[in-house]
Amino acid sequence: MKAILFIATLFFAVSTSAQTINQFDENGERHGVWRKHFDNTNILRYEGEFNHGKEVGLFKFYQNIGKKAVLAATKEFLEDSGKANVKFFASTGKLISEGQMNGKLYIGAWKFYQKDSDELLILEHYNEEGNLDGDRFVYYKNGETAEKQHYENGKLDGESLWYSEDKVLIKQMMYVGGKLDGLSKFYGPEGKLIIEGTYKDDKKVGVWEYFENGDLVEEKSH
């Protein structure tokens, strides 16, 4: 009798639990815990909780790899903001990138990691409209800066710099409103100037100078 009662109680608990998944409120909005699967499979696609149609707390998203649910991303929704802290993962479980999103827009600082380590590959910043805004850095595997560029509302603006792994400046260019505009300099592997000239609206203008071993060897007018 006790065994029968235990089984009945267990069945009722499972049934009750199952009924609380993928429910709607009185207005037809998703409410409570939701779990969705890839079409025609029992492989989990995402899981998370809704509060009257709004995502709350931690959501997990999966890829279908070899008929297994493999974690692809997490979104931790911030209360009453519509924003979420987001992480993307490789199929191996390694963190690829992380930052904040507002809906489908990247906002704030975003970090992208090297393929074979936890060191930074790219650091970039986005404004509330989802456009690159501020400094953007690219790094070598040894942690040294490869590129430094500045953006204003999605467009390159200001000085852009490129470096070798040995921290030698190899290229220096100016941008205005997304176009090359201003003095540009190019350097050899030892840091010696080899080309210097000016751009205007993405076009070479004026006299461009060419150097060898620090000596001016040629000039070209544009």
Short mmCIF file of C-alpha atoms in Angstrom, two decimals:
data_model
loop_
_atom_site.label_atom_id
_atom_site.label_comp_id
_atom_site.label_asym_id
_atom_site.label_seq_id
_atom_site.Cartn_x
_atom_site.Cartn_y
_atom_site.Cartn_z
CA MET A 1 0.00 0.00 0.00
CA LYS A 2 2.85 2.37 0.91
CA ALA A 3 4.58 1.56 -2.38
CA ILE A 4 1.42 2.34 -4.35
CA LEU A 5 0.98 5.60 -2.45
CA PHE A 6 4.62 6.58 -3.13
CA ILE A 7 4.26 5.88 -6.86
CA ALA A 8 1.03 7.86 -7.03
CA THR A 9 2.60 10.79 -5.20
CA LEU A 10 5.63 10.71 -7.50
CA PHE A 11 3.42 10.58 -10.60
CA PHE A 12 1.40 13.54 -9.34
CA ALA A 13 4.58 15.55 -8.65
CA VAL A 14 6.00 14.84 -12.13
CA SER A 15 2.63 15.67 -13.71
CA THR A 16 2.37 18.92 -11.79
CA SER A 17 5.96 19.84 -12.69
CA ALA A 18 5.35 19.10 -16.37
CA GLN A 19 2.27 21.30 -16.37
CA THR A 20 4.29 24.31 -15.14
CA ILE A 21 6.55 24.28 -18.21
CA ASN A 22 5.79 26.39 -21.32
CA GLN A 23 2.72 28.10 -19.89
CA PHE A 24 0.94 31.32 -20.87
CA ASP A 25 -0.70 33.91 -18.64
CA GLU A 26 -4.26 35.17 -19.04
CA ASN A 27 -3.11 37.61 -21.75
CA GLY A 28 -1.43 34.92 -23.83
CA GLU A 29 2.08 35.95 -22.77
CA ARG A 30 4.72 33.38 -21.91
CA HIS A 31 4.99 33.01 -18.17
CA GLY A 32 7.14 30.85 -15.93
CA VAL A 33 9.80 28.34 -17.01
CA TRP A 34 10.07 27.66 -20.74
CA ARG A 35 12.03 24.98 -22.52
CA LYS A 36 11.98 24.67 -26.31
CA HIS A 37 13.49 21.91 -28.44
CA PHE A 38 14.76 21.78 -31.98
CA ASP A 39 11.98 20.82 -34.40
CA ASN A 40 11.01 17.16 -34.31
CA THR A 41 13.64 16.33 -31.68
CA ASN A 42 13.96 16.13 -27.91
CA ILE A 43 17.17 18.17 -28.10
CA LEU A 44 16.99 21.35 -26.04
CA ARG A 45 17.24 24.63 -27.99
CA TYR A 46 16.80 27.07 -25.11
CA GLU A 47 15.63 27.28 -21.53
CA GLY A 48 14.74 30.20 -19.29
CA GLU A 49 12.00 31.96 -17.41
CA PHE A 50 9.46 34.57 -18.46
CA ASN A 51 7.54 36.99 -16.30
CA HIS A 52 4.36 37.83 -18.23
CA GLY A 53 6.15 37.82 -21.58
CA LYS A 54 9.42 39.34 -20.40
CA GLU A 55 12.64 37.36 -20.04
CA VAL A 56 14.03 37.29 -16.51
CA GLY A 57 17.12 35.76 -14.98
CA LEU A 58 19.43 33.40 -16.81
CA PHE A 59 18.63 31.96 -20.26
CA LYS A 60 20.70 29.23 -21.90
CA PHE A 61 20.87 28.63 -25.65
CA TYR A 62 22.14 25.45 -27.31
CA GLN A 63 23.38 24.11 -30.63
CA ASN A 64 22.35 20.72 -31.97
CA ILE A 65 25.71 19.00 -32.46
CA GLY A 66 25.75 15.27 -33.04
CA LYS A 67 22.20 15.06 -31.71
CA LYS A 68 23.30 16.60 -28.43
CA ALA A 69 22.47 19.97 -26.89
CA VAL A 70 25.74 21.91 -26.65
CA LEU A 71 25.76 25.23 -24.82
CA ALA A 72 26.23 28.09 -27.30
CA ALA A 73 25.30 31.19 -25.29
CA THR A 74 23.93 32.50 -22.02
CA LYS A 75 21.95 35.67 -21.39
CA GLU A 76 21.45 36.99 -17.89
CA PHE A 77 18.67 39.56 -18.08
CA LEU A 78 18.98 42.63 -15.87
CA GLU A 79 15.88 43.56 -13.92
CA ASP A 80 13.61 46.22 -15.48
CA SER A 81 16.12 47.27 -18.13
CA GLY A 82 15.69 44.99 -21.16
CA LYS A 83 19.46 44.55 -21.13
CA ALA A 84 21.37 41.32 -20.62
CA ASN A 85 24.90 40.20 -19.83
CA VAL A 86 25.77 37.81 -22.64
CA LYS A 87 28.40 35.13 -23.21
CA PHE A 88 29.07 33.12 -26.38
CA PHE A 89 30.80 29.73 -26.29
CA ALA A 90 32.56 27.45 -28.75
CA SER A 91 31.36 23.85 -29.03
CA THR A 92 34.30 22.90 -26.81
CA GLY A 93 32.86 25.03 -24.02
CA LYS A 94 35.51 27.73 -24.39
CA LEU A 95 34.36 31.30 -23.93
CA ILE A 96 34.46 33.18 -27.26
CA SER A 97 33.15 36.60 -26.29
CA GLU A 98 31.20 38.45 -23.64
CA GLY A 99 29.50 41.77 -23.13
CA GLN A 100 26.10 43.36 -22.83
CA MET A 101 23.17 43.46 -25.24
CA ASN A 102 19.98 45.46 -25.44
CA GLY A 103 17.69 43.30 -27.55
CA LYS A 104 19.84 42.42 -30.56
CA LEU A 105 22.20 45.39 -30.12
CA TYR A 106 25.70 45.12 -28.70
CA ILE A 107 26.23 47.89 -26.12
CA GLY A 108 29.05 48.88 -23.79
CA ALA A 109 32.38 47.05 -23.68
CA TRP A 110 32.74 43.73 -25.52
CA LYS A 111 35.61 41.30 -25.10
CA PHE A 112 36.62 38.68 -27.68
CA TYR A 113 39.16 36.05 -26.73
CA GLN A 114 42.05 34.33 -28.47
CA LYS A 115 41.16 30.98 -30.05
CA ASP A 116 43.74 29.00 -28.11
CA SER A 117 43.84 30.89 -24.80
CA ASP A 118 41.87 33.06 -22.41
CA GLU A 119 43.82 36.15 -23.43
CA LEU A 120 42.08 39.05 -25.15
CA LEU A 121 41.93 39.18 -28.93
CA ILE A 122 39.69 42.24 -29.34
CA LEU A 123 38.29 44.87 -27.01
CA GLU A 124 35.67 47.20 -28.43
CA HIS A 125 33.02 49.61 -27.20
CA TYR A 126 29.49 50.26 -28.43
CA ASN A 127 27.06 53.09 -27.78
CA GLU A 128 23.38 52.68 -26.88
CA GLU A 129 22.49 52.57 -30.59
CA GLY A 130 24.70 49.52 -31.09
CA ASN A 131 27.42 51.36 -33.04
CA LEU A 132 31.13 51.17 -32.34
CA ASP A 133 32.05 54.18 -30.23
CA GLY A 134 35.36 54.88 -28.55
CA ASP A 135 38.65 52.98 -28.72
CA ARG A 136 38.92 49.54 -30.32
CA PHE A 137 41.96 47.33 -29.66
CA VAL A 138 43.25 44.18 -31.35
CA TYR A 139 45.91 42.12 -29.55
CA TYR A 140 48.56 39.61 -30.50
CA LYS A 141 48.75 36.27 -28.70
CA ASN A 142 51.58 37.62 -26.57
CA GLY A 143 49.25 40.34 -25.27
CA GLU A 144 50.87 43.21 -27.15
CA THR A 145 48.67 45.67 -29.02
CA ALA A 146 48.35 44.99 -32.76
CA GLU A 147 45.86 47.75 -33.60
CA LYS A 148 44.36 50.76 -31.88
CA GLN A 149 41.57 52.68 -33.57
CA HIS A 150 38.97 55.20 -32.50
CA TYR A 151 35.31 55.24 -33.54
CA GLU A 152 32.60 57.86 -33.32
CA ASN A 153 29.09 56.44 -33.68
CA GLY A 154 30.14 53.56 -35.94
CA LYS A 155 32.73 55.38 -38.05
CA LEU A 156 36.49 55.53 -37.75
CA ASP A 157 37.49 58.96 -36.48
CA GLY A 158 40.87 60.15 -35.31
CA GLU A 159 44.20 58.36 -35.25
CA SER A 160 44.58 54.66 -36.09
CA LEU A 161 47.78 52.86 -35.16
CA TRP A 162 49.21 49.45 -36.10
CA TYR A 163 52.12 47.74 -34.30
CA SER A 164 54.35 44.71 -34.78
CA GLU A 165 54.53 42.00 -32.12
CA ASP A 166 57.75 43.68 -30.99
CA LYS A 167 55.82 46.90 -30.23
CA VAL A 168 57.24 48.73 -33.25
CA LEU A 169 54.86 51.23 -34.86
CA ILE A 170 54.34 50.13 -38.48
CA LYS A 171 51.42 52.27 -39.68
CA GLN A 172 49.79 55.53 -38.61
CA MET A 173 46.68 56.92 -40.32
CA MET A 174 44.04 59.58 -39.66
CA TYR A 175 40.30 59.21 -40.23
CA VAL A 176 37.45 61.69 -40.25
CA GLY A 177 33.88 60.42 -40.43
CA GLY A 178 34.96 56.98 -41.61
CA LYS A 179 37.26 58.23 -44.37
CA LEU A 180 41.02 58.55 -44.56
CA ASP A 181 41.73 62.23 -44.00
CA GLY A 182 45.04 63.65 -42.86
CA LEU A 183 48.68 62.65 -42.63
CA SER A 184 49.59 58.96 -42.96
CA LYS A 185 52.93 57.36 -42.18
CA PHE A 186 54.27 53.88 -42.92
CA TYR A 187 57.31 52.37 -41.21
CA GLY A 188 59.65 49.47 -41.85
CA PRO A 189 60.13 46.54 -39.43
CA GLU A 190 62.78 48.48 -37.52
CA GLY A 191 60.55 51.51 -37.10
CA LYS A 192 62.14 53.69 -39.80
CA LEU A 193 59.83 55.89 -41.86
CA ILE A 194 59.44 54.61 -45.44
CA ILE A 195 56.35 56.45 -46.78
CA GLU A 196 54.61 59.65 -45.76
CA GLY A 197 51.68 61.46 -47.34
CA THR A 198 48.22 62.92 -46.94
CA TYR A 199 44.72 61.64 -47.65
CA LYS A 200 41.59 63.69 -48.24
CA ASP A 201 38.21 61.94 -48.45
CA ASP A 202 39.92 58.55 -48.91
CA LYS A 203 42.15 59.80 -51.75
CA LYS A 204 45.87 60.55 -51.82
CA VAL A 205 46.54 64.27 -52.23
CA GLY A 206 49.58 66.52 -52.41
CA VAL A 207 53.16 65.26 -52.40
CA TRP A 208 53.93 61.77 -51.10
CA GLU A 209 57.46 61.10 -49.94
CA TYR A 210 59.38 57.79 -50.04
CA PHE A 211 62.41 57.02 -47.89
CA GLU A 212 65.22 54.48 -47.70
CA ASN A 213 67.37 54.24 -44.57
CA GLY A 214 65.96 57.55 -43.42
CA ASP A 215 66.83 59.38 -46.65
CA LEU A 216 64.26 60.85 -49.02
CA VAL A 217 64.58 59.02 -52.34
CA GLU A 218 61.40 59.88 -54.24
CA GLU A 219 58.45 62.27 -54.32
CA LYS A 220 55.14 61.74 -56.10
CA SER A 221 52.42 64.32 -56.60
CA HIS A 222 48.72 63.38 -56.49
#
